Coordinates of C-alpha atoms and ligand atoms in Angstrom, one line a residue:
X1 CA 0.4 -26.9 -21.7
X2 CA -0.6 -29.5 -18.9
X3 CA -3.7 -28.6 -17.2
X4 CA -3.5 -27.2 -13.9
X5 CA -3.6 -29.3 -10.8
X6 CA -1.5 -27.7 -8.1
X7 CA -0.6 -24.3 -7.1
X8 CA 1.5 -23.1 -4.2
X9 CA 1.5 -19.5 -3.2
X10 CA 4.6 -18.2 -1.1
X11 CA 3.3 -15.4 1.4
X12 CA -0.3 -15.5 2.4
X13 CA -0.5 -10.9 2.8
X14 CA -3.7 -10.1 1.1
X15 CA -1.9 -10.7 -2.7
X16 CA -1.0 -14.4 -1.4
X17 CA -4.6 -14.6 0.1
X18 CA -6.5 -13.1 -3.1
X19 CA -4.4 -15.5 -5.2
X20 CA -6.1 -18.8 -3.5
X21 CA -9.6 -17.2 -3.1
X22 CA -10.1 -16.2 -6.6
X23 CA -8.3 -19.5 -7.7
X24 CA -11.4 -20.5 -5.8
X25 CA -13.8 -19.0 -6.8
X26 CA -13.7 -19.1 -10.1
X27 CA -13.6 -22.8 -9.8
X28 CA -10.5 -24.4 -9.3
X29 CA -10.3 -28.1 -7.6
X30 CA -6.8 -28.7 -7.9
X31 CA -4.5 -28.4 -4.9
X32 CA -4.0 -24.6 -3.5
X33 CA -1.5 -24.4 -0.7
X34 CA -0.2 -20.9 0.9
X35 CA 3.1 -21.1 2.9
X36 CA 3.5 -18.1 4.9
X37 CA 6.1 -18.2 8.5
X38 CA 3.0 -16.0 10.4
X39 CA 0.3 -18.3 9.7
X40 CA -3.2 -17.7 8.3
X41 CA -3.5 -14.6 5.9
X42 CA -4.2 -11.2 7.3
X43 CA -4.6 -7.5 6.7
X44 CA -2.4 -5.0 7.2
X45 CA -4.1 -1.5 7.3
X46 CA -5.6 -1.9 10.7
X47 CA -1.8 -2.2 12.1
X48 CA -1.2 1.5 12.1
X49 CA -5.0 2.6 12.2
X50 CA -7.9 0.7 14.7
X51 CA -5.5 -1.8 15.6
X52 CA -3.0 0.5 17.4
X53 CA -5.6 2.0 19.1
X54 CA -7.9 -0.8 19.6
X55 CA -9.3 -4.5 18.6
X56 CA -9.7 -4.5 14.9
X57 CA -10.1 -7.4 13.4
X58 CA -7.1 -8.2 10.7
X59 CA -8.3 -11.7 9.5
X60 CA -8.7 -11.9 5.9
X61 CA -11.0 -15.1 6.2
X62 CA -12.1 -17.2 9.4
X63 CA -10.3 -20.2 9.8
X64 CA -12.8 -22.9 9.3
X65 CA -12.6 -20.6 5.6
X66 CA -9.5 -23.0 4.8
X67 CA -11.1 -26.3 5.6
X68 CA -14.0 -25.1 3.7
X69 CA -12.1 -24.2 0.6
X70 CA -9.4 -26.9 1.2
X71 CA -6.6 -24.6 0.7
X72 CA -3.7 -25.6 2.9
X73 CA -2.0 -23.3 5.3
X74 CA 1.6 -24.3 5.9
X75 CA 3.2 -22.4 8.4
X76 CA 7.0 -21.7 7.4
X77 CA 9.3 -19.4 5.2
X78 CA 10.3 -21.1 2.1
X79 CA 13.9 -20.7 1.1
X80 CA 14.2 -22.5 -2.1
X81 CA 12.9 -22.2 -5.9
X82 CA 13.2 -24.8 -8.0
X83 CA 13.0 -23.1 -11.4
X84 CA 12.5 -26.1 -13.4
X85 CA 10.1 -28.1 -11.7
X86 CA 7.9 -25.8 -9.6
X87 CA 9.3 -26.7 -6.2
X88 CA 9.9 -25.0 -3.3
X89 CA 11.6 -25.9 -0.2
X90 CA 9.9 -25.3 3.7
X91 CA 11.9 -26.4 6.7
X92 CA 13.8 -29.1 4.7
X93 CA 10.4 -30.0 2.9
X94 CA 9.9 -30.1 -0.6
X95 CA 6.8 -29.1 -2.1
X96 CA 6.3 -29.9 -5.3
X97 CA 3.3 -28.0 -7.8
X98 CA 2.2 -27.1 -11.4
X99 CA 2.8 -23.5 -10.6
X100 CA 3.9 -21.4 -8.0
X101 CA 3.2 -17.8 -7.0
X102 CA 5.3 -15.7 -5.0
X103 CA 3.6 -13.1 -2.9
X104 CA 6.0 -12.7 -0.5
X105 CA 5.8 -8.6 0.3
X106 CA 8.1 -5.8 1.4
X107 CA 9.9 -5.4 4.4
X108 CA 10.0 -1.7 5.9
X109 CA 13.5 -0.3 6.0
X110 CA 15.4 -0.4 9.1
X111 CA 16.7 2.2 11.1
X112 CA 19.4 1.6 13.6
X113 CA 17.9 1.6 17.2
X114 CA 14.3 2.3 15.8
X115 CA 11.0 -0.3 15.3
X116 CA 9.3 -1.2 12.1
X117 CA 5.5 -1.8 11.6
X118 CA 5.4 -4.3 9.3
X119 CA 3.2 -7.8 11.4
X120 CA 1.3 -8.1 14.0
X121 CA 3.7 -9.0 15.7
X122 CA 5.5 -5.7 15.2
X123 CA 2.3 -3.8 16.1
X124 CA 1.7 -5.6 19.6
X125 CA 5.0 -4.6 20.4
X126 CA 4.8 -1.1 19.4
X127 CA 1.2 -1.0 20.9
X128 CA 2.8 -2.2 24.7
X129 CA 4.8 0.8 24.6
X130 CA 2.4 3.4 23.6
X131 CA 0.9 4.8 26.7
X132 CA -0.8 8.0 28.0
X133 CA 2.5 10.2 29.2
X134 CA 5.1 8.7 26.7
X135 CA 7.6 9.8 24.0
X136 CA 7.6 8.3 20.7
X137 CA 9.4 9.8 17.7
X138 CA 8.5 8.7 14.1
X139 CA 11.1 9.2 11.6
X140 CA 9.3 9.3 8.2
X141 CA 6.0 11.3 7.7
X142 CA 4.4 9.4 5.0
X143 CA 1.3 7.8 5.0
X144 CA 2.0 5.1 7.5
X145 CA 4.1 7.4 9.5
X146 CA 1.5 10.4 10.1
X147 CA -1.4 7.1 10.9
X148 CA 0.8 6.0 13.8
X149 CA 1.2 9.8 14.8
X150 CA -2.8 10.2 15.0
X151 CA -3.6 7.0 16.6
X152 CA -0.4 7.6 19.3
X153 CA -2.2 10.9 19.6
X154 CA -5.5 9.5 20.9
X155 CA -3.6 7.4 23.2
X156 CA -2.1 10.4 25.2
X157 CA 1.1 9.9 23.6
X158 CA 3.7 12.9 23.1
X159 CA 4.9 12.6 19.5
X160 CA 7.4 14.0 17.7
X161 CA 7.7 13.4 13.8
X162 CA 10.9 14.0 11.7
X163 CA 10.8 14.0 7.9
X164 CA 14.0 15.3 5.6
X165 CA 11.0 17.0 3.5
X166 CA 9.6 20.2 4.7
X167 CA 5.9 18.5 3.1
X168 CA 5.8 15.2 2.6
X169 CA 3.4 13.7 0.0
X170 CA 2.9 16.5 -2.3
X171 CA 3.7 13.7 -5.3
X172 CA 0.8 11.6 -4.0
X173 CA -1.6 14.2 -3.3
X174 CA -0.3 17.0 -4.9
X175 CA 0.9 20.3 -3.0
X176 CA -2.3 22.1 -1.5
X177 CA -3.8 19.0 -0.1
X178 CA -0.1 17.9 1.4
X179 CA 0.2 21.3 3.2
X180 CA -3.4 21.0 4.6
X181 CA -2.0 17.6 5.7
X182 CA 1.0 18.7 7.3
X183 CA -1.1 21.0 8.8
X184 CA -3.1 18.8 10.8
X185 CA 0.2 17.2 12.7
X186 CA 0.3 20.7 14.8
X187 CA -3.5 20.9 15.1
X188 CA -3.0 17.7 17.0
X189 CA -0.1 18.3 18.9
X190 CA 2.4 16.8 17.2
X191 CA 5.6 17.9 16.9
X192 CA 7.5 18.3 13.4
X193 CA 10.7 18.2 12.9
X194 CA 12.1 19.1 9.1
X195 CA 15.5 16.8 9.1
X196 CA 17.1 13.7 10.2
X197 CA 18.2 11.3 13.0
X198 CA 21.5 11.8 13.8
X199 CA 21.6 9.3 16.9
X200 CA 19.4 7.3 18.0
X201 CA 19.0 5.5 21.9
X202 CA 19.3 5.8 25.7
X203 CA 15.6 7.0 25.9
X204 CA 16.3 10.3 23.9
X205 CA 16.8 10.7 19.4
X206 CA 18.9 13.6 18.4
X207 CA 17.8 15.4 15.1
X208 CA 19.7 17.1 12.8
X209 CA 17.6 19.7 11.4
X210 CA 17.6 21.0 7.6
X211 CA 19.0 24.2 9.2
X212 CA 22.5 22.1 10.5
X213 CA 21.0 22.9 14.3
X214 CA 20.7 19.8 16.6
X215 CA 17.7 18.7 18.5
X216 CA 17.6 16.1 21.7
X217 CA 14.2 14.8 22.0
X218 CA 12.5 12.3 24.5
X219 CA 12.0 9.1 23.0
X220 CA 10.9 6.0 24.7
X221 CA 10.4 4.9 21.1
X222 CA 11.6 5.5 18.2
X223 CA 9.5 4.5 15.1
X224 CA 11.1 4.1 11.1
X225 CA 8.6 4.6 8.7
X226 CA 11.1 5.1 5.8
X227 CA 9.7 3.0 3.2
X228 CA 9.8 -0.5 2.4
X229 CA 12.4 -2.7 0.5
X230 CA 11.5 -5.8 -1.2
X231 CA 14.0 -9.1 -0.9
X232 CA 14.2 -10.3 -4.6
X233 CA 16.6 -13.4 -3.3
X234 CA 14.8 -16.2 -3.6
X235 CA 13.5 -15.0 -7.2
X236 CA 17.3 -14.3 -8.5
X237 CA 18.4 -17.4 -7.7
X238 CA 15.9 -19.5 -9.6
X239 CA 16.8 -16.9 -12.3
X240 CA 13.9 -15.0 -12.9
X241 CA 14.1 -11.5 -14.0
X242 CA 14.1 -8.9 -11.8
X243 CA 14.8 -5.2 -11.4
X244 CA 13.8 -3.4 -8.1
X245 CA 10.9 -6.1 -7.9
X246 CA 10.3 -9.1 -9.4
X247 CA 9.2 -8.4 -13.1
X248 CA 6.3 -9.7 -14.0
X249 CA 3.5 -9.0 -16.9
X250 CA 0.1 -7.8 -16.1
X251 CA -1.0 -10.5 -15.4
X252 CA 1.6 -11.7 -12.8
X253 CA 3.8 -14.1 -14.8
X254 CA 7.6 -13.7 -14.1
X255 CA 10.1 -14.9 -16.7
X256 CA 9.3 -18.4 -15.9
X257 CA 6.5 -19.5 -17.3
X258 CA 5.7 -21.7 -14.3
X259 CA 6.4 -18.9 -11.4
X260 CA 4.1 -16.0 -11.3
X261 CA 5.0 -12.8 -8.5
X262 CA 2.0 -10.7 -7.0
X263 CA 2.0 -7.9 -4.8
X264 CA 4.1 -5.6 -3.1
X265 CA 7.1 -7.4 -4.8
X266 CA 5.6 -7.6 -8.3
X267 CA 7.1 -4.7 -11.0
X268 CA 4.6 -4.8 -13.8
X269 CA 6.7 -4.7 -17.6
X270 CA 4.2 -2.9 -20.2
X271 CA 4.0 -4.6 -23.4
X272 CA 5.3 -1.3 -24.9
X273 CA 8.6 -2.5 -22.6
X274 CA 7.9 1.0 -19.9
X275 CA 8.8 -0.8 -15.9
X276 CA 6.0 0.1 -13.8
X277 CA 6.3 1.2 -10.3
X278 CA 5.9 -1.1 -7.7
X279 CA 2.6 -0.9 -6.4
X280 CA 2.7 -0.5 -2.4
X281 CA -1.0 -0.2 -1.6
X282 CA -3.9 -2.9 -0.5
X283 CA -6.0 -2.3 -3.7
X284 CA -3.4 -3.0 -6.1
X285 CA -1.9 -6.4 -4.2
X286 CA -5.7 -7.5 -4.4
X287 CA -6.3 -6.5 -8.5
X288 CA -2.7 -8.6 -8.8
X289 CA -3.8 -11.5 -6.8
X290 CA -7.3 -11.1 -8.9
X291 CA -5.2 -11.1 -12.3
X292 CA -2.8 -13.8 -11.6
X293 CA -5.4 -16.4 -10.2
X294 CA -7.3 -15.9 -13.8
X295 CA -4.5 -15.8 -15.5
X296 CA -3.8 -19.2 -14.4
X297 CA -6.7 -20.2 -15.3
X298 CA -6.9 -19.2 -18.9
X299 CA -9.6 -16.2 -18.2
X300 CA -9.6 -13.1 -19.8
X301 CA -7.7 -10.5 -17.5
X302 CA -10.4 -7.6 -16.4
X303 CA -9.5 -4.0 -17.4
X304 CA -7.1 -2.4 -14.4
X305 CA -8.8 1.1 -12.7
X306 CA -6.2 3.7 -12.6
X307 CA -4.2 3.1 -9.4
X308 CA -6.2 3.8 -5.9
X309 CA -5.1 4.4 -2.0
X310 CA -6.4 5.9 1.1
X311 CA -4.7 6.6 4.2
X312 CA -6.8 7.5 7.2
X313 CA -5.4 10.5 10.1
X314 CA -7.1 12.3 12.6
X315 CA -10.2 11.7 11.5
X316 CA -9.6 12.5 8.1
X317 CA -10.2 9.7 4.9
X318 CA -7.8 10.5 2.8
X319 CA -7.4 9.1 -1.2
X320 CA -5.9 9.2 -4.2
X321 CA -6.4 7.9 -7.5
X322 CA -4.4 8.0 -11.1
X323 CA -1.4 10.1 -10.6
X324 CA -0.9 14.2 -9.3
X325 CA 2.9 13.9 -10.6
X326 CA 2.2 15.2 -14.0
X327 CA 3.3 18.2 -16.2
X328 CA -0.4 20.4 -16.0
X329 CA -1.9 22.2 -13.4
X330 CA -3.9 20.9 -10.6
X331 CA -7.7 22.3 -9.9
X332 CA -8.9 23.0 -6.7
X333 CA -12.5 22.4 -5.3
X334 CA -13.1 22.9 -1.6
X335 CA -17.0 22.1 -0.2
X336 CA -17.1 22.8 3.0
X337 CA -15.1 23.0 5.6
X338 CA -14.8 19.1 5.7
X339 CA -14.6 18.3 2.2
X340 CA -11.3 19.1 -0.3
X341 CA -10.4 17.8 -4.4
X342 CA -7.6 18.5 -5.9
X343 CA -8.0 17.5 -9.7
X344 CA -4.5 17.2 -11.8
X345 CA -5.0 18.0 -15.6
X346 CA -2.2 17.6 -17.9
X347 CA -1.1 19.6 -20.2
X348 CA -3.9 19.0 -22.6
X349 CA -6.4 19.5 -20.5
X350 CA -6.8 15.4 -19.9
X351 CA -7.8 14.8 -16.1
X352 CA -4.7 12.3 -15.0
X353 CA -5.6 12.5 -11.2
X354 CA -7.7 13.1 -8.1
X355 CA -6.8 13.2 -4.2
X356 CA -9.0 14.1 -1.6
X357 CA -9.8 14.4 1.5
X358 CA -13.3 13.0 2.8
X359 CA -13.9 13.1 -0.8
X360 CA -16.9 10.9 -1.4
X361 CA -18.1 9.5 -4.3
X362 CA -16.5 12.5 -6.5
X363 CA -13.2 10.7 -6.1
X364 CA -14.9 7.5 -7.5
X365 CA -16.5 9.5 -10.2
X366 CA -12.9 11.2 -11.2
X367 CA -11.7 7.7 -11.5
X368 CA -14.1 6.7 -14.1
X369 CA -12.7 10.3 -16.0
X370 CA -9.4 9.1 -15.6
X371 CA -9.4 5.9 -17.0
X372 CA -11.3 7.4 -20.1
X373 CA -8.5 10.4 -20.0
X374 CA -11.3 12.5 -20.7
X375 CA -10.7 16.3 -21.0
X376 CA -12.5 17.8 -18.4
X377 CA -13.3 22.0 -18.2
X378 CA -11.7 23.2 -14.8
X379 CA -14.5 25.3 -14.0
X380 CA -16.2 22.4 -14.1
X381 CA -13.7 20.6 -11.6
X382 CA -13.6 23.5 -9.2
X383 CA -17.5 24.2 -8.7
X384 CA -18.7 22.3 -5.7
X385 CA -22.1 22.9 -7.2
X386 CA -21.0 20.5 -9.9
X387 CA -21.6 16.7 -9.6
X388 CA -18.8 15.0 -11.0
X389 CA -20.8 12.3 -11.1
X390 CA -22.5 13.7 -14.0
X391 CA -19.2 15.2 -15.7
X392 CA -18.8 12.5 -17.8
X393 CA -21.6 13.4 -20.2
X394 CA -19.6 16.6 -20.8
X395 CA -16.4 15.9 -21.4
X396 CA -14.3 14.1 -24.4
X397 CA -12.2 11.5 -24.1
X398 CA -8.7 12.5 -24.1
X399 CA -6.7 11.1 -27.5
X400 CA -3.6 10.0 -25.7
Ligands
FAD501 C1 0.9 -0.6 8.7 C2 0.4 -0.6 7.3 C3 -0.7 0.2 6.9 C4 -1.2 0.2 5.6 N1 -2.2 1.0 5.3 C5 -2.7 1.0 4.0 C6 -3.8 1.8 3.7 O1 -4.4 2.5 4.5 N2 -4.2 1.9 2.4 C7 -3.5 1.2 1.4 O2 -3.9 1.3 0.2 N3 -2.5 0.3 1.7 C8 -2.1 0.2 3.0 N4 -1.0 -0.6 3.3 C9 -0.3 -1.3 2.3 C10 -0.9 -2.7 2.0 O3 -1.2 -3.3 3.3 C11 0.1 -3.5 1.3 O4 0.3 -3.0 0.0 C12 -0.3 -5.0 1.2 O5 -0.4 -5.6 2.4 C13 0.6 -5.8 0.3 O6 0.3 -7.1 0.3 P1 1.3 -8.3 -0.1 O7 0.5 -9.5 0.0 O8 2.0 -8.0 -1.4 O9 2.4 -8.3 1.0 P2 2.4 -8.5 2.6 O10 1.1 -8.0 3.1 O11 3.7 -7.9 3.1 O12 2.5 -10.1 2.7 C14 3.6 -10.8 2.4 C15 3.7 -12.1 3.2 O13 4.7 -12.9 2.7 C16 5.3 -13.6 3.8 N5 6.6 -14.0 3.4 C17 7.7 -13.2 3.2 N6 8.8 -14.0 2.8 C18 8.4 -15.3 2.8 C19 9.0 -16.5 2.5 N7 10.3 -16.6 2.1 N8 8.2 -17.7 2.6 C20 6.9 -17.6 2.9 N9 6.3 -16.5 3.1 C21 7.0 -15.3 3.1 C22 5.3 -12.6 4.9 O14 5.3 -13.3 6.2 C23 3.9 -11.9 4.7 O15 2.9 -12.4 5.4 C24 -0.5 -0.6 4.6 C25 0.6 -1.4 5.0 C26 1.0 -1.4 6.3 C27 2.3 -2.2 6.7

């Protein structure tokens, strides 16, 4: 193989951005361009968190960054792969590189009449329309959903929230922290609503509840947060393989040994042939963009964590790590009134999970079980008394 001299990453979200930085830092002096239509890089929590209700800053790197590092910011949507020659076409140009990385996201699924929070640009406009005394409904209680509801809370904001399940999230956290969770929307004064839009404009959203009745609610603003679809176009016609994402290996290459795919629109193929799911959270688009800029590079991949998130809501931090969506029981430790673990073991006792809510450093510590599937006792797990911390000199690793 040539070596490498030139790589052009398509999207600059925080996969795109971790690409070029880690391309960087590990020593590469070849060309590194990103091509993104919004610009410089930036992040994307603070949209439905601090920068709803505030000035957060959402840079992933000051600008004089880019001069510094010579990577190349062009701003434009590319809407060409060349699959033979590693070129891609912005606004009539063609760019021409060794390799080419395509990081370009998810966009949230529309609802007729309603917003999306995807940009910034989408969160300035929902932000001008969030003030004290005003409606908004959000259809879709998820994470993103129920962060919009707490920060439109602090803002004096009535909101309503529909969802066609009667508790969201319990796959991601499991059932007793997800009913603590739905919990909290009422606390606040939110409004829930178990069903779905039936018609949505002319200030007002009607909702068909799970029960068939009909409900007319004020909305100046009606919010989708119904998850996100990723647009697989540009990879299918260059011909790369894909299947509800682009499919790459772990370490980001696609079926074209010249095009790698990072991020929210990256579906990871095991060697033993099992199609991941698409990851959809910051800390697995930065491991991807971490991977893939090695990868390139001929470095030895580092060993993946089991798969992290948080989500933050009235005041709460909430996480996850591994998986809670396993055959097993789930082990409950509550210390204080502040503090909550749920542990999921599976049905050999292996510890495949952890969510919590302020959870500290026991979550980190349960993810250094997990990856070791270490068989942990669960009166172990449910004695706040116990460190977790300090588990690991008690327990087995699992055999699976
Ligand atoms: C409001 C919000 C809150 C979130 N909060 C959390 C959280 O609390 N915790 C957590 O773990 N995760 C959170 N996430 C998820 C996390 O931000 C995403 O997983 C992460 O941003 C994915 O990064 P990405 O680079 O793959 O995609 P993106 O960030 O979507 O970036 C993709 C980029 O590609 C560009 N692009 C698209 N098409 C083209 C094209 N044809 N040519 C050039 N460029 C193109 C887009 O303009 C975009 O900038 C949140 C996401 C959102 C939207």
């Amino acid at each position: 193989m040539h070596p490498l001299r030139s790589v052009t990453v398509v999207g600059g979200g925080l996969a795109g951005f971790t690409v070029a930085a880690q391309l960087r830092a590990n020593g590469f002096d070849g060309t590194v361009r990103i091509v993104d239509p919004q610009g410089l890089p930036y992040d994307r929590p603070p949209l439905s968190k601090a920068y709803l209700t505030g000035d957060a800053t959402l840079e992933l790197a000051p600008s004089a960054w880019y001069d510094d590092n010579a990577v190349e910011v062009i701003t434009g949507r590319v809407t060409r792969l060349s699959a033979g020659t590693g070129g891609v076409l912005v606004g009539g140009r063609e760019l021409a590189s060794d390799a080419v990385v395509l990081a370009t996201g998810g966009l949230p699924r529309p609802l007729p009449g309603g917003r999306v929070l995807r940009t910034r640009a989408d969160a300035d406009r929902l932000r001008e329309t969030l003030r004290p005394g005003g409606e908004l409904v959000i259809v879709g209680a998820g994470l993103i959903g129920a962060e919009v509801a707490s920060s439109a809370r602090t803002l004096g904001v009535a909101v309503t929230l529909v969802d066609p399940v009667a508790v969201p999230l319990v796959p991601a956290v499991g059932p007793e922290l997800a009913v603590f969770l739905q919990a909290q929307h009422e606390k606040h004064g939110v409004r829930f609503l178990h069903g779905t839009p039936s018609r949505i404009g002319g200030g007002f959203a009607e909702i068909e509840r799970h029960d068939g009745e009909r409900v007319r609610v004020g909305a100046d603003t009606v919010l989708a947060a119904v998850g996100l679809e990723v647009h697989t176009g540009l990879a299918s016609s260059a011909g790369l393989a894909v299947d509800g994402g682009i499919v790459v290996d772990s370490a980001g290459r696609t079926s074209n040994p010249a095009i790698y795919a990072v991020g929210d629109i990256a579906r990871t193929r095991l060697p033993d042939g099992t199609l991941q799911r698409r990851g959809e959270h910051w800390e697995s688009a930065m491991l991807d963009g971490t991977a893939t800029a090695r990868s390139l590079l001929g470095l030895a991949a580092d060993t993946r964590p089991p798969p992290w998130f948080w989500s933050d809501r009235y005041g709460l931090h909430v996480e996850a790590v591994g998986t809670m969506a396993v055959p097993g029981k789930t082990v409950f430790r509550e210390s204080g009134p502040a503090s909550r673990l749920a542990f999921r073991l599976d049905t050999d006792g292996r510890l495949t999970g952890c969510a919590s809510i302020n959870g500290g450093k026991a979550l980190r510590a349960a993810r250094r079980l997990i990856a070791r599937a270490a068989v942990v006792a669960p009166e172990y797990l449910r004695d706040p008394a116990v460190d977790v911390r300090k588990l690991g000199r008690n327990t087995r690793a699992g055999t699976g």
